PDB file of C-alpha atoms and ligand atoms in Angstrom:
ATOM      1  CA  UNK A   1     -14.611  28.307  11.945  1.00 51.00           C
ATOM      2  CA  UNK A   2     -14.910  26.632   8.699  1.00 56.00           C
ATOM      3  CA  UNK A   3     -17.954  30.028   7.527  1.00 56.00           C
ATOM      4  CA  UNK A   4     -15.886  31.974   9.307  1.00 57.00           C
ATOM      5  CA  UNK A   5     -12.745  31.665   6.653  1.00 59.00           C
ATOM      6  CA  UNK A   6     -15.555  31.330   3.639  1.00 56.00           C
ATOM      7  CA  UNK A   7     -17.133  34.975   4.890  1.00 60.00           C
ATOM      8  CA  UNK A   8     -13.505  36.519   4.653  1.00 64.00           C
ATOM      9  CA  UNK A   9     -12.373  35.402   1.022  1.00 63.00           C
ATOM     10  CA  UNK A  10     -13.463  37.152  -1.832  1.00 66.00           C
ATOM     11  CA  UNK A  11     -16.888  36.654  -3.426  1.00 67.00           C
ATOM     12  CA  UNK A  12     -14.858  35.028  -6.920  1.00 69.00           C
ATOM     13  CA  UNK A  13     -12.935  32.598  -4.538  1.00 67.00           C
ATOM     14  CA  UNK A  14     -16.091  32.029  -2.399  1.00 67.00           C
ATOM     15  CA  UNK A  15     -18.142  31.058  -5.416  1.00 73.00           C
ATOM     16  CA  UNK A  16     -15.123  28.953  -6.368  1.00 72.00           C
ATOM     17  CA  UNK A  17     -15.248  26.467  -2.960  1.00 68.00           C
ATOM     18  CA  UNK A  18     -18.945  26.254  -2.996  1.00 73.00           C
ATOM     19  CA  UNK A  19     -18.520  24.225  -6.594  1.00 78.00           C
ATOM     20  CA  UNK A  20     -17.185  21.521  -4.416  1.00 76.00           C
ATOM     21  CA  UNK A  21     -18.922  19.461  -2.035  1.00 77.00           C
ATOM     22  CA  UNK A  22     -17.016  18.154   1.391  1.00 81.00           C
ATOM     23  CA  UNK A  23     -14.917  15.669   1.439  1.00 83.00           C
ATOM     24  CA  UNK A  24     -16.095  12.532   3.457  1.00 89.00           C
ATOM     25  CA  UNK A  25     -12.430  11.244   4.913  1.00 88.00           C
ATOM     26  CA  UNK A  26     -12.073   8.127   6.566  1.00 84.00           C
ATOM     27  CA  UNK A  27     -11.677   8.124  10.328  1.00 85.00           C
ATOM     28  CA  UNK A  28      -8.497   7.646  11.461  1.00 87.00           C
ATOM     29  CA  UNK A  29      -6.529   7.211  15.025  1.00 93.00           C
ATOM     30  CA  UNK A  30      -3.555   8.471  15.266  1.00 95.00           C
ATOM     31  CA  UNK A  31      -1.708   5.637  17.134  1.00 96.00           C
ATOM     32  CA  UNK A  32      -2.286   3.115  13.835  1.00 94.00           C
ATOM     33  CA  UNK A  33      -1.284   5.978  11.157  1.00 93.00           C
ATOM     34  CA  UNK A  34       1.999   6.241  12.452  1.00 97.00           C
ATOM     35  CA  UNK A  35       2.152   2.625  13.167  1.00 96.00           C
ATOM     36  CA  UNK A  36       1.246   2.599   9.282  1.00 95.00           C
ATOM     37  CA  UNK A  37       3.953   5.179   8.477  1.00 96.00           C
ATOM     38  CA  UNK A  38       6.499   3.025  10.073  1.00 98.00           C
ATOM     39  CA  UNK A  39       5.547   0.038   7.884  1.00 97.00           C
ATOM     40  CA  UNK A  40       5.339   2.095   4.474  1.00 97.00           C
ATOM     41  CA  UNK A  41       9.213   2.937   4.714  1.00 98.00           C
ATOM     42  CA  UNK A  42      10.183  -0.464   6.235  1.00 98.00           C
ATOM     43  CA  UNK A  43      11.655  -2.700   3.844  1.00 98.00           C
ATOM     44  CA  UNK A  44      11.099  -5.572   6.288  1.00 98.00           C
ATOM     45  CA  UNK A  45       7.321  -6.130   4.127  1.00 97.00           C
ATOM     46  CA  UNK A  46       9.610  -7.120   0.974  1.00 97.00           C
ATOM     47  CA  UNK A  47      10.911 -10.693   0.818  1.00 96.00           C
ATOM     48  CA  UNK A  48      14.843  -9.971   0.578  1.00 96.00           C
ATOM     49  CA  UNK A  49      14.322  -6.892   2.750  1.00 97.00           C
ATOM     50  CA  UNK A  50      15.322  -4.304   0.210  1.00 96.00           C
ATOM     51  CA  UNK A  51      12.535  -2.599  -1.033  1.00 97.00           C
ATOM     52  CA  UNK A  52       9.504  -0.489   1.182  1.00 98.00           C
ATOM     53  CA  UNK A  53       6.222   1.039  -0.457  1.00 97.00           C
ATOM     54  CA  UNK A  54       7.988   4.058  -0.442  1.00 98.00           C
ATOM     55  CA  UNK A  55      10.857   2.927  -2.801  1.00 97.00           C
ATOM     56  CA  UNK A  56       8.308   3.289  -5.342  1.00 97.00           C
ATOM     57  CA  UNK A  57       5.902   5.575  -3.028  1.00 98.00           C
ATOM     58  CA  UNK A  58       8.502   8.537  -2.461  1.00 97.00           C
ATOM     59  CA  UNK A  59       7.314  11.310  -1.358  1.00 96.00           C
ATOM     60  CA  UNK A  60      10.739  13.338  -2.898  1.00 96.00           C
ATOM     61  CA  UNK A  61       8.760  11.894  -6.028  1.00 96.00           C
ATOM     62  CA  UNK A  62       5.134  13.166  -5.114  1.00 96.00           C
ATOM     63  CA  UNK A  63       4.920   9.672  -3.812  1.00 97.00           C
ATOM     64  CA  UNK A  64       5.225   8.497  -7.365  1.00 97.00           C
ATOM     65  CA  UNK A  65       8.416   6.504  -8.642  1.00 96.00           C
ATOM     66  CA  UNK A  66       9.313   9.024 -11.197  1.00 96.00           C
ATOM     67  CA  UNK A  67       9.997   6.369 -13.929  1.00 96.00           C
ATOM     68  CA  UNK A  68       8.227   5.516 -16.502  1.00 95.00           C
ATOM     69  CA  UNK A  69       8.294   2.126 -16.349  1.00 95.00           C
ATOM     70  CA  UNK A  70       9.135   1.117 -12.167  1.00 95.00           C
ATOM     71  CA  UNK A  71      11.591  -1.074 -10.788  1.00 96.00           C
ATOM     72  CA  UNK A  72      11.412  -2.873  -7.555  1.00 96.00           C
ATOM     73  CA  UNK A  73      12.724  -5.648  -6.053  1.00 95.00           C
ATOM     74  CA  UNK A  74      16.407  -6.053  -8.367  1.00 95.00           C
ATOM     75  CA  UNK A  75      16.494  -1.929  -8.592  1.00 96.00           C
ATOM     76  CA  UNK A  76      18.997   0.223  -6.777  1.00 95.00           C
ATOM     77  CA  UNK A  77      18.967   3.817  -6.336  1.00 96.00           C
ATOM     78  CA  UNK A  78      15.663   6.358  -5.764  1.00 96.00           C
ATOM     79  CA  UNK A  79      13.398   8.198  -8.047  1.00 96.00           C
ATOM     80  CA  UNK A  80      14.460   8.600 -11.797  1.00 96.00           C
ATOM     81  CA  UNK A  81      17.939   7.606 -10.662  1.00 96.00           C
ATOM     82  CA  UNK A  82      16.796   3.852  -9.532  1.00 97.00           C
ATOM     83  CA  UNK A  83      18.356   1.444 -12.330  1.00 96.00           C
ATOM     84  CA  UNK A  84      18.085  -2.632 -12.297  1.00 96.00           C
ATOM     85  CA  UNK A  85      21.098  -3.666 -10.305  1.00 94.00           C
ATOM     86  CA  UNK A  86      23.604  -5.552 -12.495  1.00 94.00           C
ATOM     87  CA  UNK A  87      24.773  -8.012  -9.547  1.00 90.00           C
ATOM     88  CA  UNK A  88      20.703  -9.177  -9.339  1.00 86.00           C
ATOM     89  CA  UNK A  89      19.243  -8.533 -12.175  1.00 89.00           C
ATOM     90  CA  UNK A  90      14.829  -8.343 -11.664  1.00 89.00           C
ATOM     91  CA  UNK A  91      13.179 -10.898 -14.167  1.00 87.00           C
ATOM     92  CA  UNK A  92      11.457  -7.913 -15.480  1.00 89.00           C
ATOM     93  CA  UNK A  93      10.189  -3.904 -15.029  1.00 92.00           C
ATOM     94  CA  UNK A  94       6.848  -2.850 -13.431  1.00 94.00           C
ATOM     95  CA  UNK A  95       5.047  -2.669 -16.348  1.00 93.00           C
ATOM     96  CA  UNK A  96       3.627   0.513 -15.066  1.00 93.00           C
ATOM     97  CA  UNK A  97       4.639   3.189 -13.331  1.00 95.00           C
ATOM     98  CA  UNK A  98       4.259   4.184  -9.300  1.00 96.00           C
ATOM     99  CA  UNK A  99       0.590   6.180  -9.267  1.00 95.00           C
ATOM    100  CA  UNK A 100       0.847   9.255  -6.819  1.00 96.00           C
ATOM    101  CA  UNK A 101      -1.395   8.395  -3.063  1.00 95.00           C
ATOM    102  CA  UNK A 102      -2.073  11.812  -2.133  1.00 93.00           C
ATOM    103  CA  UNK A 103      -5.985  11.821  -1.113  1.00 92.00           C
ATOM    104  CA  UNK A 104      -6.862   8.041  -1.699  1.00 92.00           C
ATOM    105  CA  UNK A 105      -8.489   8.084   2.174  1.00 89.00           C
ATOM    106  CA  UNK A 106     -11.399  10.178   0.974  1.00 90.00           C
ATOM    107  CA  UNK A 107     -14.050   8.001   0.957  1.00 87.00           C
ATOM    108  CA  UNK A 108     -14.987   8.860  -2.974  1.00 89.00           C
ATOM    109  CA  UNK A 109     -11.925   6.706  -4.168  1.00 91.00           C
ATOM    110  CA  UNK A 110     -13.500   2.996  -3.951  1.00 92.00           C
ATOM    111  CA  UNK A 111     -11.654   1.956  -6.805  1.00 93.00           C
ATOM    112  CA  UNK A 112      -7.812   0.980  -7.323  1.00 92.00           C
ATOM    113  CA  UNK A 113      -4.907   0.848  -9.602  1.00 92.00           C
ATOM    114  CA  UNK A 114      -4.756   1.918 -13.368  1.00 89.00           C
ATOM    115  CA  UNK A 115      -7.187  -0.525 -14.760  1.00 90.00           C
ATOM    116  CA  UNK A 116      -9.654  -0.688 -11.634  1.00 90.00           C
ATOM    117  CA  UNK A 117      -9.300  -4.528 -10.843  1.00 90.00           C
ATOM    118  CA  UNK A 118      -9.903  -3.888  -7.091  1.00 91.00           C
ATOM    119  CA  UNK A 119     -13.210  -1.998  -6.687  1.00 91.00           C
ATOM    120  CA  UNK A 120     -15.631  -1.641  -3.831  1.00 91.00           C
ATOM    121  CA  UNK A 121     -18.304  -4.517  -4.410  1.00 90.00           C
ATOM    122  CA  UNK A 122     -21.098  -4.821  -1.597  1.00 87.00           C
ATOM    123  CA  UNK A 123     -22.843  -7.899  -3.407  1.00 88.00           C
ATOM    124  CA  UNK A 124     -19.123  -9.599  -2.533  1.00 86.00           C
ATOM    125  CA  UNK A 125     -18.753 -11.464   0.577  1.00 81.00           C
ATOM    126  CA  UNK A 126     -15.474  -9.376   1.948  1.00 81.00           C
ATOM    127  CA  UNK A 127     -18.005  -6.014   0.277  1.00 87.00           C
ATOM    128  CA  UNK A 128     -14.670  -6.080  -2.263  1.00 89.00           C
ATOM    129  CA  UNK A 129     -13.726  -7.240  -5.320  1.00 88.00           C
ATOM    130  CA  UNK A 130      -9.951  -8.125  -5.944  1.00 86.00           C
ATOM    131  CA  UNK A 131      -7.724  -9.931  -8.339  1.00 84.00           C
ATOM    132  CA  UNK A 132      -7.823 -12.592  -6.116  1.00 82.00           C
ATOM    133  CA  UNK A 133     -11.715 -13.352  -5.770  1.00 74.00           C
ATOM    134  CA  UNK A 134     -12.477 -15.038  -2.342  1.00 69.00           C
ATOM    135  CA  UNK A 135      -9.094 -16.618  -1.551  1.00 65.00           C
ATOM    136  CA  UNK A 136      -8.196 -12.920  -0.168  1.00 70.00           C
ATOM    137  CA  UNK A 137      -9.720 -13.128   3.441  1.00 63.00           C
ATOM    138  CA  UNK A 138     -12.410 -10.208   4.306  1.00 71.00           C
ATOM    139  CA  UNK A 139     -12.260  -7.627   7.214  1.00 74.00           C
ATOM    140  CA  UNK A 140     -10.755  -4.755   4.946  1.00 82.00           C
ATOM    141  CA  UNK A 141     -12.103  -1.550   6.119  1.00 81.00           C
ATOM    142  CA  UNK A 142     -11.491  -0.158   2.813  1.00 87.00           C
ATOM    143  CA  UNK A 143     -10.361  -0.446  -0.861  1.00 90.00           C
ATOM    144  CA  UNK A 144      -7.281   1.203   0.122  1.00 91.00           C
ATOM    145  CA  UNK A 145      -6.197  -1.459   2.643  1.00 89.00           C
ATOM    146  CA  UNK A 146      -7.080  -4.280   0.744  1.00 90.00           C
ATOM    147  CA  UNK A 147      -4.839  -2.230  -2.163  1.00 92.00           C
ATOM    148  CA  UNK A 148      -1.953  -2.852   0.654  1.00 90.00           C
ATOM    149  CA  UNK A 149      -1.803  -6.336   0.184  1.00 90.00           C
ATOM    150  CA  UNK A 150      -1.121  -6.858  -3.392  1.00 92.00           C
ATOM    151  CA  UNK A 151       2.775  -5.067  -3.509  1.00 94.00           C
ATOM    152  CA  UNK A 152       4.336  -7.665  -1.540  1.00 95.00           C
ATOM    153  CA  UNK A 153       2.684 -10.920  -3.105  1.00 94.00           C
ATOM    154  CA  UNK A 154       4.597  -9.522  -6.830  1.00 93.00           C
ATOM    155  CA  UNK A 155       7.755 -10.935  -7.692  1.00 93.00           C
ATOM    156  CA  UNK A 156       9.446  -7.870  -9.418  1.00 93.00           C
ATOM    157  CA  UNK A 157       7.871  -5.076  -6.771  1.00 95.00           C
ATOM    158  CA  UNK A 158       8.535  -6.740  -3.171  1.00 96.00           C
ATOM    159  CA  UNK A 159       8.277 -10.440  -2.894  1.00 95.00           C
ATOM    160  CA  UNK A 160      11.942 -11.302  -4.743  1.00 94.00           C
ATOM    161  CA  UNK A 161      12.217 -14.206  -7.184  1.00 91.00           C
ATOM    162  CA  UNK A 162      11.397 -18.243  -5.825  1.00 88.00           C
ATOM    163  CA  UNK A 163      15.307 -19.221  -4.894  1.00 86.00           C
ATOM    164  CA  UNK A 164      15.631 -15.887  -3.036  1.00 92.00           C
ATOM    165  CA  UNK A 165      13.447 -16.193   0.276  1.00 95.00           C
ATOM    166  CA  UNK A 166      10.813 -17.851   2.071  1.00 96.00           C
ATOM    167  CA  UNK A 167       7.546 -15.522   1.060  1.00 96.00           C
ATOM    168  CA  UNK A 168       8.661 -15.600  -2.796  1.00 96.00           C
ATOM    169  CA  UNK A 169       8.926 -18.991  -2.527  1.00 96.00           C
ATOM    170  CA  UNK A 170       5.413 -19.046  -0.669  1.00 96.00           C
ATOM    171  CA  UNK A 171       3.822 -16.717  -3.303  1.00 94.00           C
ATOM    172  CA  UNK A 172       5.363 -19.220  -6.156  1.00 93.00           C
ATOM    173  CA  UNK A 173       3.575 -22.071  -4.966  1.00 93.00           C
ATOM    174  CA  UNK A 174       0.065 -20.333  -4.266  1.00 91.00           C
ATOM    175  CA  UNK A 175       0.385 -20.097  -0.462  1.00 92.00           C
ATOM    176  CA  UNK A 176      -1.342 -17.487   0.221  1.00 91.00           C
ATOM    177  CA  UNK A 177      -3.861 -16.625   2.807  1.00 87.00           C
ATOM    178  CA  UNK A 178      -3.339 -19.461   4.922  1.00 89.00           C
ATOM    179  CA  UNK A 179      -1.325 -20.116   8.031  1.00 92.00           C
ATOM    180  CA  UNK A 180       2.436 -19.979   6.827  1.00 93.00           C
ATOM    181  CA  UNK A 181       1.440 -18.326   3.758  1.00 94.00           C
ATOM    182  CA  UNK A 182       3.422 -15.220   2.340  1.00 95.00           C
ATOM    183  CA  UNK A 183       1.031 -13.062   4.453  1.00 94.00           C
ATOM    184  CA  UNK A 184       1.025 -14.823   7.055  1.00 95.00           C
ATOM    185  CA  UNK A 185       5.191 -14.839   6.823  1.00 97.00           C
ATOM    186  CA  UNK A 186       5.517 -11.485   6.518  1.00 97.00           C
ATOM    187  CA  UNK A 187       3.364 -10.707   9.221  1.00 97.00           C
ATOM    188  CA  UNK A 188       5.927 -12.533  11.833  1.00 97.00           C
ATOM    189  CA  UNK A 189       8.706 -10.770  10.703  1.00 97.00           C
ATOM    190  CA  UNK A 190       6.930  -7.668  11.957  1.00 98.00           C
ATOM    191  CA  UNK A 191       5.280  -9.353  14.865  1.00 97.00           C
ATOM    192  CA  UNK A 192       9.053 -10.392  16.364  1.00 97.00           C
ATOM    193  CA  UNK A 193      10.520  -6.887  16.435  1.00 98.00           C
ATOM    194  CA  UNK A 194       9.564  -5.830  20.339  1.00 97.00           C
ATOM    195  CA  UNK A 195       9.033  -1.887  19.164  1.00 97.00           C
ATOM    196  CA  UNK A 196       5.890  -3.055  16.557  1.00 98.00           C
ATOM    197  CA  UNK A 197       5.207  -5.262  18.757  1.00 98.00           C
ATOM    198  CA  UNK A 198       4.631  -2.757  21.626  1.00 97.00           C
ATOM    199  CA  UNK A 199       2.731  -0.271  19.243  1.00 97.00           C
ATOM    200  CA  UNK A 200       0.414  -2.992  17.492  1.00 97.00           C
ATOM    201  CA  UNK A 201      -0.623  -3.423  21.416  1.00 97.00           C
ATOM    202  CA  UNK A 202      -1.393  -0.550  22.073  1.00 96.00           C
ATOM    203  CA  UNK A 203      -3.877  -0.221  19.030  1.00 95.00           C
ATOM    204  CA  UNK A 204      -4.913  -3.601  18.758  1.00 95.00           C
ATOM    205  CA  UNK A 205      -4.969  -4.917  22.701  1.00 95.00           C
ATOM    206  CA  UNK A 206      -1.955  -6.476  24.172  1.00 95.00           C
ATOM    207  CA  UNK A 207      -1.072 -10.140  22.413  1.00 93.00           C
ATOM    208  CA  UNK A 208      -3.743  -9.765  19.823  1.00 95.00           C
ATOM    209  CA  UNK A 209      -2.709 -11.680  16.424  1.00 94.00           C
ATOM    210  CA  UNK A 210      -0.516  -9.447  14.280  1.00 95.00           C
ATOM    211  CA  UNK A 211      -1.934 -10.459  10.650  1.00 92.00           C
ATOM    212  CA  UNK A 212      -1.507  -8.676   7.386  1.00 91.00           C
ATOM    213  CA  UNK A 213      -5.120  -7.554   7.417  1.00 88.00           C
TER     214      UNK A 213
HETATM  215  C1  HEC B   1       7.981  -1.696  -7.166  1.00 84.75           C
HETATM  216  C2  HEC B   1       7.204  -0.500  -7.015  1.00 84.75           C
HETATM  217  C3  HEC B   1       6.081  -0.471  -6.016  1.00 84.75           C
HETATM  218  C4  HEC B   1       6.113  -0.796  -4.690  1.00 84.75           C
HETATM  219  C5  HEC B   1       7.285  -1.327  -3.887  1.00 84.75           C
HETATM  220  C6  HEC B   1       4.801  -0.511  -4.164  1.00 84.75           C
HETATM  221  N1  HEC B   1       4.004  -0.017  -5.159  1.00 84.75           N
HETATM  222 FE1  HEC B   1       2.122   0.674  -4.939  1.00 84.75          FE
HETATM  223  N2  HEC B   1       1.961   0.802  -6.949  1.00 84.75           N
HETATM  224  C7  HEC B   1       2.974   0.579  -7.846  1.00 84.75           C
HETATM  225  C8  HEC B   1       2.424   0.567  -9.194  1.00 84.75           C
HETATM  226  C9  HEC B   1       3.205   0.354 -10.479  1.00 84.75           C
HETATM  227  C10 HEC B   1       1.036   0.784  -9.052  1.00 84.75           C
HETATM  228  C11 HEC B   1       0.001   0.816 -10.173  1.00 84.75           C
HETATM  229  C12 HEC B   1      -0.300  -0.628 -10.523  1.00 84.75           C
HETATM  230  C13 HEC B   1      -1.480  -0.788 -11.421  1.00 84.75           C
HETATM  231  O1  HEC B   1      -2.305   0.120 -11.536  1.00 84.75           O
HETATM  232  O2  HEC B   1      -1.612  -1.861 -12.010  1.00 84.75           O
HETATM  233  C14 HEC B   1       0.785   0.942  -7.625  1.00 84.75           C
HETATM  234  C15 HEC B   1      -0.461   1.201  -7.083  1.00 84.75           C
HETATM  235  C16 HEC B   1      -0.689   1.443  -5.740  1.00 84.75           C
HETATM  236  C17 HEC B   1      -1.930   1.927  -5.183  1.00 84.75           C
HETATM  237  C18 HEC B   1      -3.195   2.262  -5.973  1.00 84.75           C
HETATM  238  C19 HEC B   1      -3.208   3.697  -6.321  1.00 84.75           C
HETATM  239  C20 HEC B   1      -4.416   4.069  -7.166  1.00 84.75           C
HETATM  240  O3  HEC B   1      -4.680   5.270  -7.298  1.00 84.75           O
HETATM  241  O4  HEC B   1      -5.092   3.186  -7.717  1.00 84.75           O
HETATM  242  C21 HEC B   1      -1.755   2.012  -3.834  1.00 84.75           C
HETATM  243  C22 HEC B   1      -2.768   2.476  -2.803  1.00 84.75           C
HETATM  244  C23 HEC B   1      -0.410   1.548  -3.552  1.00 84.75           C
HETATM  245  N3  HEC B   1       0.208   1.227  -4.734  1.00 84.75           N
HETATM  246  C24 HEC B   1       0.110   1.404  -2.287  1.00 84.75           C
HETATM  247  C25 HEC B   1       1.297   0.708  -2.037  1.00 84.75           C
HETATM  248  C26 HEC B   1       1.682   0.201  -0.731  1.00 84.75           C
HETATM  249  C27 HEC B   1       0.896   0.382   0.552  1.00 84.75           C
HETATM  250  C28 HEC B   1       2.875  -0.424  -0.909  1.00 84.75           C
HETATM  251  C29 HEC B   1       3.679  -1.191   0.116  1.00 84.75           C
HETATM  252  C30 HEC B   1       3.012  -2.301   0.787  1.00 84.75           C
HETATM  253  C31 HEC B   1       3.233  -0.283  -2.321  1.00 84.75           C
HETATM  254  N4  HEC B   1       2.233   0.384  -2.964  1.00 84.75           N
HETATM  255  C32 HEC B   1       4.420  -0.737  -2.875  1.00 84.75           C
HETATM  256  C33 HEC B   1       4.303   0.401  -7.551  1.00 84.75           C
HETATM  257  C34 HEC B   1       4.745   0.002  -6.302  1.00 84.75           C
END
């Protein structure tokens, strides 16, 4: 199919997608990228329950923020419209703006954010290096879901500030990875909702753990 639509284009546009090799995706069922959907918009992930990865993710936005500097946790409103909210006030802005996701499954991307400090490493244990080192428990089967963990451990993007809630708190005082740790925390909010729980059985097996991994 695929030589099929390169014998019918033009020979400028033909020698045009030869320049480019294919691009290696990762493999993906369709049952856990929809469960992943879900998650991305629910603000359940954030510690006072106001702000999903698509607050700053929005696709109306090219799944950027469209500010330059972003606001999370503290901000109301969407896209260039989203101001700090006067009634809680965040400690501080992003202090960088939302980077688009489009493409970051193709396996060419192994390293993340604007400075790189989470980077495929195969001389690490986990095979990844992060801003954390080795408190961040392996298993990731990529850069992009170890990314994922990082938003909701920050104050000013998801977690809220210490007096606020129960992860923030958890984040303050360095509990991370371990049982009852903000991970750990946020991952039984979503386990006790009956509909995740229902689809996380049917990709992971029914009553497997639900952790953040
Ligand atoms: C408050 C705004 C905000 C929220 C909420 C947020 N992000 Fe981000 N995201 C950012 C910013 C800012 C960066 C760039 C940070 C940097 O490079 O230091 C970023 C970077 C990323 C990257 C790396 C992109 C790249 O090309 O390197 C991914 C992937 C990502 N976010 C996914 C998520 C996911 C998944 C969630 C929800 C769990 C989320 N983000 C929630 C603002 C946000």
């Amino acid at each position: 199919m695929r030589w099929l639509i390169l014998a019918l284009l033009p020979l400028p546009a033909l020698a045009f997608a030869q320049q480019f090799p294919p691009v290696d995706w990762m493999t993906t069922d369709p049952a856990r990228v929809e469960l992943g959907q879900l998650l991305f918009y629910d603000p359940i992930l954030s510690g006072n329950r106001e702000v999903s990865c698509a607050t700053c993710h929005n696709p109306a936005q090219g799944t950027s923020d469209g500010l330059s500097l972003g606001l999370g946790d503290g901000g109301i409103g969407l896209g260039p419209e989203r101001r700090a909210d006067p009634a809680n006030l965040p400690e501080q802005r992003i202090p960088r703006n939302a980077p688009a996701l489009f493409n970051l499954g193709a396996a060419e991307f192994s390293v993340m954010f604007h400075d790189g400090r989470l980077e495929a490493d195969p001389t690490r244990p986990g095979g990844i290096r992060t801003p954390l080192g080795e408190d961040m428990v392996a298993g990731f089967t990529s850069v992009l879901a170890a990314q994922a963990m990082f938003p909701v451990l920050s104050g000013d993007e998801m977690a809220g500030h210490y007096s606020e809630n129960g992860i923030a708190q958890a984040v303050r005082m360095g509990f991370l990875s371990q049982p009852g740790g903000a991970w750990d925390r946020i991952a039984a909010r979503v386990a006790a909702i009956p509909e995740y729980r229902a689809r996380f059985d049917a990709v992971l097996g029914q009553g497997a753990e639900i952790r953040f991994t």
